[in-house]
């Protein structure tokens, strides 16, 4: 009996393993297949304007955030979530519920964030995700705007007397290996026709230690990361981030493709934050401005006599609620990333368009 | 006095300086200890900061344990609401009682405790912590974290993987072909993939296959994945023990006209399990440490929460302290498990001889 049975066992075993390999491989390596699968489901189940209804029914927004990125989303010692990505979700909750606490934060990893949004586990992904064509299309998402314009930069010790990345010819550069930063670095120095010496490390902490101990002249990663690296150095004030940004990393919130109403709400909430800064409306003065303003644009924004909110399926004063709840974009930036935070990031590209930056709100009217 | 010195001298001579080569190795090692231990202790304790509540309190150059102190409750409970922490504490006490009862035998029959600990208690703790029964405030598993998640996953993994592993091992050695094939397929499939793949499948692929609007709790999905994974390994460890039992034992119990279950219960399993205690505990320890992988699917276990604490802008730059603390806690649990397995082995050897 044993002898006649053994081959069958192996056949079945082989088949089952093969099956398993087919199922399991996309999860690890073959991203393409996974994305294709994701797309299939999103196409077969169109989600027309269901998110707002679901959110209303639940009484809160579920917001996918990062497990920990300084200044963007991070739980503090008292279990409160902090960061600009987090505050954007609060703004959204203020727009929908007039209550910044009606949001549930779901920490997602870099790997499971897309499924979390696809499967409906989160209503929105506000998790320093770079807006790219393939993510916008084949993953079945819609990016609603840009919360933070990031990009790869360089940090040097001030005593090198370097003020521009173009003066870095022949420099020794510390980088974490296996990241896109390493590739972008090579590209940049090649196009600038400069030479450099690479010192690569397995993890970020090693890279930072090496830079701090003077093993290299320059350290490179995304600019927002460089600022948090700087606070970890022995003498943060001796180091400066160079102005050049060599890659484009627009980080923004994403929603599921197909639910245009929810995408509109998310998009215009972001615009309200920017528009409020442009109109100098802050969390502190919004009540007063609402009462005293004669500016028709401000009146429109705050819903004094127009009901723009209704077009989104929200209340008349939705924009007022947002500003009242969290403040304007400039306030959020300074609190989480800028001079009022330990990171001390300069506005740079993240200034409003009329201050030389890239943030530009479409007219709220 | 001089006698003790000669004794010490003898001991040194026999153990450290018995030959030129040994003396050399001893000297090198002693130098290494002298070279590394003082700075290490200095960093860990003597010049470390314990007092205060802010980053500014850490200025002495040693480890900044303030960072751990400030976040201790977060490291243990994650984001579990502060007003409901008594539920976690009570659950931990119940689980500890259950484990103690099934291990010591001082509080009644071990087997009863074992059954309760591996069936009733996990179920009760799950319902109690989520609050879906008893009319308590609902605490979703997404707000569990830290040591709590580590313990929940490893406890469930440990409590269920042993019985499941025994059943699988017996099935794989059984003479019933269907049972045998099914169990072999199960074991080899789970054993053939890395745990990280299992976790990815449970968190990334599985929800895609579910109908729209269906959701199974993320922690529960990960738990099941870990459990099946662990039980497959456990089955193979136990099969090793079963194979070590001489044929005579089977024949003798057959000769006594014992039923299959009587034979396993009284003759085979007690001996087989005793043989593989180190292997079983080895699996438990590995499972306990493997729980850290869940941070890849967006859950905060102890290590994950230590990592997220390191990226708090107010507390940047205390990476080492976070890792040392997490490592220390893991070490305590693993060390306890390995000590227990040693004492269990001693107990069982005493009984047989």
XYZ file of C-alpha atoms in Angstrom:
718
model
C 0.000 0.000 0.000
C 2.760 2.366 0.907
C 4.620 1.908 -2.344
C 1.620 2.494 -4.565
C 0.632 5.524 -2.578
C 3.892 7.362 -2.395
C 3.955 8.714 -5.992
C 0.461 10.162 -5.541
C 1.592 11.982 -2.442
C 4.431 13.567 -4.312
C 2.222 14.511 -7.227
C -0.326 16.179 -4.977
C 2.394 17.757 -2.932
C 4.103 19.102 -6.018
C 0.849 20.507 -7.319
C -0.005 22.163 -4.058
C 3.437 23.691 -3.813
C 3.169 24.941 -7.361
C -0.186 26.464 -6.524
C 1.267 28.087 -3.506
C 4.182 29.466 -5.481
C 1.796 30.986 -7.983
C -0.250 32.597 -5.236
C 2.601 33.656 -3.058
C 5.035 35.030 -5.583
C 3.165 38.245 -6.393
C 3.035 39.112 -2.727
C 6.787 39.265 -2.536
C 8.432 39.895 -5.839
C 6.105 40.208 -8.772
C 4.546 43.544 -8.016
C 3.111 43.791 -11.481
C 0.806 40.843 -11.087
C -0.408 42.153 -7.784
C -1.197 45.514 -9.243
C -3.032 43.885 -12.110
C -5.111 41.968 -9.614
C -5.834 45.116 -7.652
C -6.923 46.839 -10.800
C -9.259 44.041 -11.755
C -11.147 44.289 -8.503
C -11.385 48.027 -8.698
C -12.798 47.848 -12.184
C -15.327 45.167 -11.517
C -16.647 46.983 -8.468
C -17.144 50.650 -9.260
C -17.477 52.716 -6.139
C -19.598 55.659 -7.106
C -19.959 58.136 -4.276
C -20.145 55.529 -1.559
C -17.347 56.739 0.679
C -19.056 59.848 2.035
C -22.167 57.850 2.839
C -20.081 55.191 4.562
C -18.145 57.809 6.514
C -21.375 59.502 7.562
C -22.827 56.193 8.673
C -19.733 55.251 10.686
C -19.438 58.682 12.212
C -15.718 58.872 11.559
C -13.118 58.844 8.784
C -10.528 56.083 8.688
C -7.275 57.525 7.565
C -4.236 55.452 6.596
C -1.063 57.053 7.900
C 2.596 56.176 8.187
C 3.881 54.042 11.059
C 6.276 56.817 11.948
C 7.809 59.624 9.938
C 8.965 62.695 11.837
C 6.763 65.682 11.115
C 4.359 63.768 8.877
C 2.686 61.216 11.055
C 3.812 59.915 14.353
C 2.225 58.961 17.655
C 3.556 61.106 20.491
C 4.235 59.901 24.020
C 0.580 60.390 24.984
C -0.755 58.287 22.086
C -1.879 61.354 20.126
C -1.086 61.301 16.450
C 0.914 64.291 15.268
C 2.227 65.459 11.924
C 1.077 67.233 8.804
C -0.366 64.106 7.136
C -2.335 63.464 10.304
C -3.551 67.060 10.532
C -4.760 66.896 6.955
C -7.020 63.990 7.982
C -8.256 66.071 10.913
C -9.023 68.891 8.484
C -11.093 66.466 6.459
C -12.943 65.357 9.582
C -13.611 69.016 10.368
C -15.007 69.525 6.871
C -17.329 66.535 7.108
C -18.282 66.442 10.793
C -17.176 69.825 12.156
C -15.166 67.794 14.664
C -11.437 67.163 14.286
C -11.569 64.140 16.563
C -13.862 62.112 14.314
C -11.036 60.382 12.535
C -9.465 57.008 13.168
C -5.813 56.631 12.253
C -4.724 53.310 10.853
C -0.951 52.895 10.720
C 0.073 51.308 7.437
C 3.461 50.073 6.307
C 5.051 51.019 3.006
C 4.052 47.587 1.741
C 0.430 47.242 2.787
C -0.692 50.852 2.355
C -2.121 50.361 -1.147
C -4.168 47.315 -0.243
C -5.486 49.092 2.817
C -6.989 51.738 0.545
C -8.091 49.258 -2.119
C -9.868 46.942 0.266
C -11.717 49.800 1.950
C -9.914 49.377 5.244
C -9.106 53.087 5.037
C -11.141 55.833 3.378
C -8.102 57.781 2.415
C -4.359 57.366 2.383
C -2.508 60.316 3.827
C 0.855 58.719 4.045
C 3.775 60.537 2.354
C 3.065 58.738 -0.891
C 4.714 60.048 -4.052
C 2.257 60.891 -6.798
C 3.329 59.005 -9.892
C 1.597 58.028 -13.092
C 1.635 54.313 -12.435
C 0.232 54.686 -8.935
C -2.473 57.001 -10.198
C -3.507 54.607 -12.962
C -2.721 50.940 -12.451
C -3.238 50.950 -8.686
C -6.672 52.456 -9.161
C -6.131 55.552 -7.046
C -6.715 59.241 -7.428
C -4.242 61.594 -5.887
C -6.067 64.682 -4.742
C -3.168 67.110 -4.486
C 0.199 67.690 -2.918
C 0.632 68.250 0.792
C 4.409 68.439 0.704
C 6.799 68.897 -2.206
C 9.733 66.725 -1.285
C 12.802 65.766 -3.278
C 16.262 64.419 -2.784
C 18.759 66.917 -1.429
C 22.183 67.178 0.135
C 23.365 68.172 3.586
C 26.901 69.356 4.321
C 28.887 70.675 7.223
C 28.934 74.463 7.147
C 32.698 74.597 7.527
C 33.050 73.151 4.024
C 31.895 76.570 2.803
C 29.740 74.944 0.144
C 26.541 76.745 -0.805
C 25.400 74.765 -3.810
C 25.339 71.128 -4.846
C 27.207 72.136 -7.999
C 30.313 72.722 -5.870
C 30.391 69.121 -4.682
C 32.849 67.823 -7.310
C 35.098 65.197 -5.733
C 33.082 64.964 -2.510
C 32.630 61.832 -0.445
C 28.919 61.056 -0.172
C 27.211 58.941 2.503
C 24.083 57.136 1.364
C 21.899 54.237 2.496
C 22.345 51.421 0.043
C 19.500 49.891 -1.940
C 17.468 53.099 -2.012
C 16.499 55.153 -5.015
C 18.613 57.908 -3.466
C 21.696 55.950 -4.448
C 20.622 55.786 -8.104
C 19.504 59.406 -8.263
C 22.832 60.439 -6.809
C 24.707 58.646 -9.571
C 22.477 60.225 -12.219
C 22.883 63.709 -10.829
C 26.671 63.625 -10.616
C 26.876 62.149 -14.085
C 24.701 64.809 -15.674
C 26.613 67.526 -13.825
C 29.846 65.926 -15.025
C 31.210 65.725 -11.493
C 33.049 62.986 -9.646
C 32.175 61.652 -6.198
C 33.192 58.900 -3.823
C 30.365 56.728 -2.528
C 30.229 55.456 1.047
C 27.185 53.214 1.341
C 25.642 51.738 4.488
C 22.989 49.132 5.155
C 20.731 51.253 7.334
C 19.953 54.874 8.021
C 21.387 55.028 11.501
C 24.763 53.803 10.300
C 24.722 56.353 7.500
C 23.975 59.150 9.949
C 26.715 58.006 12.346
C 29.248 57.894 9.519
C 28.339 61.385 8.379
C 28.429 62.708 11.926
C 31.864 61.241 12.539
C 33.180 62.921 9.420
C 33.672 59.881 7.216
C 32.039 61.743 4.386
C 31.458 65.349 3.370
C 27.881 65.012 2.195
C 24.825 62.987 3.169
C 21.932 62.565 0.768
C 18.310 61.442 1.056
C 14.922 63.139 0.669
C 15.070 66.697 2.002
C 12.426 66.166 4.671
C 14.532 63.244 5.862
C 17.694 65.359 5.904
C 16.114 67.761 8.341
C 15.247 64.988 10.754
C 18.766 63.587 10.297
C 20.061 66.995 11.271
C 18.347 66.935 14.663
C 20.107 63.649 15.411
C 23.600 65.064 14.834
C 25.887 66.152 17.666
C 25.848 69.799 16.605
C 22.813 70.310 14.385
C 23.580 73.991 13.912
C 26.870 73.240 12.106
C 25.074 71.578 9.220
C 22.988 72.927 6.381
C 20.747 71.463 3.706
C 21.763 72.694 0.268
C 19.041 74.389 -1.783
C 19.217 72.011 -4.787
C 16.517 69.382 -5.088
C 17.530 66.710 -7.578
C 14.339 64.644 -7.732
C 10.627 65.284 -7.609
C 8.765 63.629 -4.757
C 5.344 65.259 -4.484
C 3.731 63.702 -1.425
C -0.019 63.770 -1.313
C -3.166 62.051 -0.111
C -4.864 59.464 -2.310
C -8.405 58.125 -2.506
C -9.957 55.250 -4.416
C -10.458 55.811 -8.120
C -14.074 56.174 -9.115
C -15.514 57.906 -6.081
C -15.450 61.422 -7.456
C -17.471 62.997 -4.688
C -15.053 61.829 -2.013
C -12.075 62.838 -4.167
C -13.592 66.310 -4.549
C -14.057 66.663 -0.814
C -10.476 65.602 -0.168
C -9.114 67.847 -2.908
C -11.035 70.979 -1.914
C -10.266 70.523 1.754
C -6.606 70.716 0.812
C -7.287 73.787 -1.322
C -9.138 75.443 1.550
C -6.033 75.070 3.721
C -3.939 76.782 1.046
C -6.541 79.415 0.200
C -6.883 80.308 3.877
C -3.165 80.939 4.123
C -3.270 83.073 1.009
C -6.117 85.133 2.494
C -4.369 85.360 5.884
C -7.170 83.557 7.664
C -5.845 81.650 10.661
C -7.336 79.397 13.288
C -7.183 82.308 15.712
C -8.773 85.001 13.572
C -11.278 83.036 11.524
C -14.249 83.924 13.727
C -13.430 87.597 13.635
C -12.752 87.578 9.891
C -16.051 85.865 9.274
C -17.915 88.607 11.128
C -16.061 91.637 9.835
C -14.837 90.822 6.341
C -16.011 92.781 3.328
C -13.905 90.775 0.881
C -16.300 88.785 -1.353
C -13.739 86.017 -1.928
C -13.328 85.494 1.814
C -17.111 85.550 2.262
C -17.458 82.887 -0.416
C -14.786 80.723 1.185
C -16.253 80.917 4.666
C -19.767 80.360 3.392
C -21.121 83.652 4.710
C -23.828 83.862 2.103
C -22.985 81.247 -0.515
C -23.366 77.525 -0.123
C -20.383 76.083 -1.944
C -20.248 73.278 0.600
C -23.564 71.954 -0.655
C -22.026 71.190 -4.026
C -19.676 68.787 -2.215
C -22.420 67.255 -0.133
C -21.173 69.114 2.935
C -22.534 71.911 5.071
C -22.441 75.578 4.121
C -19.639 76.402 6.568
C -17.394 73.436 5.764
C -14.385 75.633 4.940
C -14.865 77.656 8.101
C -14.942 74.387 10.055
C -11.654 73.301 8.502
C -9.833 76.526 9.367
C -11.438 76.658 12.797
C -10.444 73.059 13.426
C -6.832 72.915 12.295
C -5.756 76.321 10.927
C -4.368 77.112 7.507
C -1.618 75.314 5.593
C 1.092 77.682 6.792
C 0.126 77.052 10.404
C 0.168 73.283 9.896
C 3.545 73.491 8.203
C 5.161 75.607 10.897
C 3.690 73.501 13.689
C 4.724 70.121 12.310
C 7.695 70.740 10.051
C 8.759 74.361 10.239
C 10.323 76.661 12.779
C 7.915 75.765 15.605
C 8.878 72.092 15.303
C 12.195 70.421 16.142
C 12.759 69.774 12.427
C 13.031 73.442 11.393
C 12.393 72.808 7.702
C 12.417 75.919 5.488
C 9.291 76.499 3.412
C 11.222 76.505 0.104
C 9.126 74.807 -2.578
C 6.341 74.495 -0.045
C 5.705 78.238 0.070
C 2.610 79.586 -1.601
C 2.900 80.419 -5.273
C 3.043 84.157 -4.552
C 6.039 83.576 -2.269
C 8.061 81.634 -4.805
C 6.739 78.212 -3.887
C 4.569 75.663 -5.678
C 1.412 75.612 -3.570
C -1.460 77.065 -5.530
C -5.079 76.674 -4.590
C -7.647 76.588 -7.348
C -10.201 79.350 -6.805
C -12.856 78.353 -4.282
C -15.928 79.791 -5.908
C 41.903 32.911 54.469
C 45.017 31.568 52.804
C 43.144 28.359 52.205
C 40.521 30.114 50.134
C 43.292 31.796 48.176
C 44.946 28.512 47.334
C 41.548 27.175 46.388
C 41.007 30.143 44.109
C 44.512 29.689 42.705
C 43.803 26.029 41.993
C 40.534 26.906 40.335
C 42.211 29.545 38.186
C 44.970 27.188 37.229
C 42.725 24.327 36.251
C 40.096 26.414 34.483
C 41.839 29.409 32.954
C 45.590 28.844 32.851
C 46.034 25.120 32.386
C 48.323 25.459 29.372
C 50.126 28.198 27.461
C 47.458 28.298 24.793
C 44.640 28.442 27.348
C 46.442 31.134 29.345
C 46.774 33.213 26.208
C 43.090 32.873 25.319
C 42.096 33.669 28.917
C 44.236 36.781 28.970
C 42.845 38.019 25.668
C 39.287 37.475 26.873
C 39.939 39.183 30.208
C 41.417 42.148 28.373
C 38.389 42.230 26.093
C 36.060 42.327 29.090
C 38.107 45.071 30.751
C 38.096 46.989 27.521
C 34.354 46.759 26.753
C 32.517 46.301 30.033
C 33.253 49.619 31.828
C 32.193 51.848 28.900
C 29.132 49.669 28.356
C 28.065 49.817 31.996
C 28.864 53.476 32.034
C 26.560 54.069 29.092
C 23.830 51.752 30.355
C 23.773 52.821 33.995
C 26.321 55.117 35.585
C 26.090 58.096 33.261
C 22.591 57.355 32.021
C 19.656 59.689 32.586
C 16.645 58.433 34.486
C 15.114 61.590 35.904
C 13.003 64.127 34.063
C 10.394 63.991 31.335
C 11.873 65.811 28.344
C 14.703 65.474 25.895
C 16.511 68.293 27.688
C 16.911 66.064 30.757
C 19.212 63.818 28.740
C 22.494 65.702 28.775
C 24.924 63.457 30.612
C 26.098 61.574 27.539
C 24.929 58.146 28.651
C 21.774 56.304 27.675
C 18.571 58.321 27.825
C 16.168 56.060 29.702
C 13.826 59.014 30.102
C 12.792 58.284 26.527
C 11.662 54.802 27.568
C 10.132 56.023 30.824
C 7.968 58.608 29.095
C 6.635 56.010 26.667
C 6.567 52.936 28.871
C 2.799 52.640 28.871
C 2.747 53.018 25.083
C 5.394 50.302 24.728
C 3.301 47.934 26.811
C -0.278 48.732 25.806
C 0.061 50.493 22.450
C -2.868 52.837 21.877
C -5.253 51.019 24.172
C -7.402 53.711 25.833
C -5.986 54.723 29.210
C -9.330 54.328 30.975
C -9.582 50.708 29.819
C -6.089 49.553 30.740
C -7.469 47.498 33.637
C -8.872 45.123 31.024
C -5.410 44.448 29.654
C -3.966 44.019 33.142
C -6.756 41.676 34.188
C -6.323 39.650 30.983
C -2.584 39.363 31.596
C -3.248 38.134 35.142
C -5.774 35.563 33.903
C -3.381 34.314 31.246
C -0.518 34.179 33.744
C -2.741 32.204 36.133
C -3.706 29.820 33.359
C -0.090 29.266 32.376
C 0.984 28.818 35.982
C -1.845 26.380 36.618
C -1.030 24.251 33.609
C 2.683 24.223 34.375
C 3.016 23.870 38.134
C 0.313 21.396 39.097
C -0.089 23.041 42.505
C -3.551 24.395 41.739
C -5.312 21.246 40.652
C -4.879 18.849 37.743
C -2.564 20.210 35.055
C -4.539 18.777 32.178
C -7.669 20.702 33.151
C -5.699 23.902 33.352
C -4.043 23.123 30.037
C -7.393 22.688 28.316
C -8.775 25.906 29.806
C -5.628 27.847 28.963
C -5.592 26.737 25.371
C -9.318 27.111 24.651
C -11.413 29.150 27.063
C -8.887 31.734 28.127
C -7.810 32.927 24.652
C -11.444 33.210 23.613
C -12.391 35.063 26.778
C -9.378 37.380 26.534
C -10.158 38.180 22.895
C -13.772 39.077 23.662
C -12.778 40.894 26.811
C -10.069 43.000 25.147
C -12.146 43.895 22.106
C -15.141 44.430 24.356
C -17.551 42.830 21.899
C -19.232 41.033 24.799
C -19.919 42.099 28.367
C -21.122 45.556 27.224
C -17.698 47.103 27.507
C -16.350 49.970 25.438
C -15.336 48.670 22.043
C -11.567 48.769 21.559
C -10.636 47.846 18.020
C -7.533 45.781 17.469
C -5.985 48.584 15.433
C -5.450 50.437 18.687
C -3.742 47.492 20.346
C -0.017 47.640 20.242
C 3.336 47.164 21.856
C 3.990 44.264 24.173
C 0.254 43.511 24.209
C 0.261 42.596 20.507
C 3.487 40.637 20.875
C 2.014 38.647 23.747
C -1.388 38.107 22.114
C 0.139 36.753 18.918
C 2.722 34.592 20.621
C 0.327 33.309 23.299
C -2.294 32.284 20.770
C 0.420 30.859 18.528
C 1.906 28.848 21.379
C -1.362 27.747 22.966
C -2.930 26.492 19.736
C 0.089 25.332 17.766
C 0.953 22.538 20.180
C -2.390 20.673 20.043
C -2.728 21.375 16.333
C 0.848 20.195 15.795
C 0.182 16.964 17.680
C -2.915 16.272 15.597
C -1.037 17.011 12.374
C 1.904 14.833 13.369
C -0.357 11.908 14.290
C -2.287 12.355 11.038
C 0.893 12.368 9.022
C 1.985 9.089 10.608
C -1.436 7.528 10.444
C -2.239 4.619 8.146
C -5.309 6.378 6.731
C -4.240 7.611 3.283
C -6.542 10.650 2.943
C -5.699 11.945 6.369
C -2.038 11.357 5.725
C -2.005 13.185 2.399
C -4.029 16.108 3.690
C -1.808 16.563 6.683
C 1.348 16.256 4.571
C 0.062 18.855 2.131
C -0.855 21.187 4.964
C 2.493 20.852 6.694
C 4.622 21.118 3.595
C 2.692 24.069 2.179
C 3.033 26.133 5.333
C 6.589 25.028 5.914
C 7.502 25.781 2.329
C 6.838 29.519 2.525
C 8.532 32.136 4.675
C 6.457 33.619 7.500
C 6.729 37.001 5.889
C 4.946 35.645 2.811
C 2.219 34.236 5.012
C 1.765 37.623 6.663
C 1.715 39.381 3.312
C -0.847 36.946 2.006
C -3.018 37.498 5.061
C -2.811 41.270 4.961
C -2.305 42.162 1.300
C -3.751 39.373 -0.835
C -6.532 37.993 1.322
C -8.629 41.196 1.515
C -8.569 41.447 -2.270
C -10.226 38.056 -2.592
C -12.982 38.968 -0.157
C -16.244 40.394 -1.500
C -16.643 44.166 -1.340
C -17.464 45.382 2.147
C -16.282 42.205 3.861
C -13.615 42.737 6.402
C -11.876 40.337 8.707
C -9.895 41.890 11.490
C -6.292 42.451 10.481
C -4.866 41.152 13.736
C -7.038 38.050 13.508
C -5.803 37.378 9.966
C -2.200 37.717 11.055
C -2.904 35.543 14.095
C -4.292 32.711 11.978
C -1.344 32.957 9.608
C 1.144 32.763 12.453
C -0.783 29.923 14.069
C -0.878 27.711 10.968
C 2.738 28.470 10.240
C 3.804 27.563 13.774
C 1.687 24.413 13.906
C 3.297 23.064 10.737
C 6.723 23.384 12.317
C 5.442 21.987 15.578
C 4.028 18.957 13.759
C 7.429 18.130 12.346
C 9.143 18.482 15.711
C 6.600 16.132 17.265
C 6.882 13.703 14.370
C 10.580 13.557 15.188
C 9.647 12.526 18.727
C 7.166 9.934 17.473
C 9.798 8.365 15.258
C 12.149 8.002 18.196
C 9.732 5.647 19.951
C 10.879 2.041 19.469
C 8.543 -0.264 17.593
C 8.313 -2.456 20.671
C 6.294 0.182 22.471
C 3.618 0.120 19.784
C 3.577 -3.652 19.700
C 3.411 -3.903 23.473
C 0.437 -1.565 23.662
C -1.235 -3.460 20.838
C -0.643 -6.636 22.771
C -2.458 -5.054 25.718
C -5.436 -4.486 23.383
C -5.292 -0.749 23.783
C -7.313 1.387 21.411
C -5.519 3.858 19.138
C -6.236 6.793 21.402
C -5.363 4.894 24.566
C -2.080 3.917 22.973
C -1.232 7.490 22.009
C -2.460 8.968 25.247
C -0.753 6.649 27.698
C 2.214 5.124 25.887
C 3.411 6.976 22.822
C 2.827 10.709 23.263
C 4.131 11.038 26.821
C 7.428 9.539 25.715
C 7.556 11.290 22.362
C 6.828 14.742 23.747
C 9.433 14.299 26.469
C 12.063 13.612 23.828
C 11.332 16.789 21.933
C 10.834 19.333 24.714
C 13.929 21.294 23.648
C 12.618 21.340 20.087
C 9.156 22.449 21.154
C 10.455 25.241 23.335
C 12.839 26.182 20.554
C 9.794 26.641 18.322
C 8.015 28.685 20.976
C 10.989 30.998 21.321
C 11.345 31.348 17.564
C 7.626 32.089 17.307
C 7.864 34.701 20.033
C 10.623 36.485 18.172
C 8.977 36.083 14.769
C 6.026 38.168 15.954
C 8.161 41.242 15.241
C 7.501 40.628 11.541
C 3.948 41.944 11.923
C 5.263 45.500 11.833
C 5.748 44.975 8.101
C 1.993 44.685 7.659
C 1.323 47.881 9.589
C 0.853 46.584 13.103
C 2.787 47.829 16.076
C 4.355 45.050 18.074
C 6.881 45.908 20.756
C 9.670 46.445 18.256
C 7.403 48.339 15.882
C 6.270 50.733 18.566
C 9.857 51.269 19.674
C 10.681 52.148 16.075
C 7.791 54.579 15.759
C 8.801 56.198 19.038
C 12.230 56.818 17.574
C 10.685 58.888 14.813
C 8.889 61.280 17.151
C 10.304 64.681 16.187
C 10.550 65.574 19.886
C 12.687 62.539 20.547
C 14.839 62.004 17.493
C 18.180 60.347 18.021
C 17.416 57.751 20.695
C 17.382 54.764 18.388
C 19.820 52.729 20.460
C 17.828 53.079 23.681
C 14.672 51.897 21.929
C 16.339 48.823 20.488
C 18.171 47.977 23.720
C 14.907 48.154 25.654
C 12.986 46.023 23.136
C 15.850 43.534 23.020
C 15.934 43.333 26.807
C 12.213 42.624 27.076
C 12.436 39.942 24.401
C 15.400 38.416 26.171
C 13.522 38.212 29.478
C 10.611 36.318 27.924
C 12.790 33.979 25.876
C 15.071 33.299 28.825
C 12.095 32.435 31.053
C 10.824 29.999 28.446
C 14.177 28.292 28.095
C 14.641 28.039 31.894
C 11.196 26.511 32.195
C 11.986 23.920 29.549
C 15.142 22.957 31.436
C 13.276 22.472 34.707
C 10.583 20.501 32.903
C 13.194 18.182 31.432
C 14.717 17.624 34.867
C 11.290 16.895 36.375
C 10.418 14.372 33.725
C 13.769 12.607 33.941
C 13.316 12.301 37.710
C 9.950 10.624 37.236
C 11.191 7.974 34.864
C 14.280 6.829 36.700
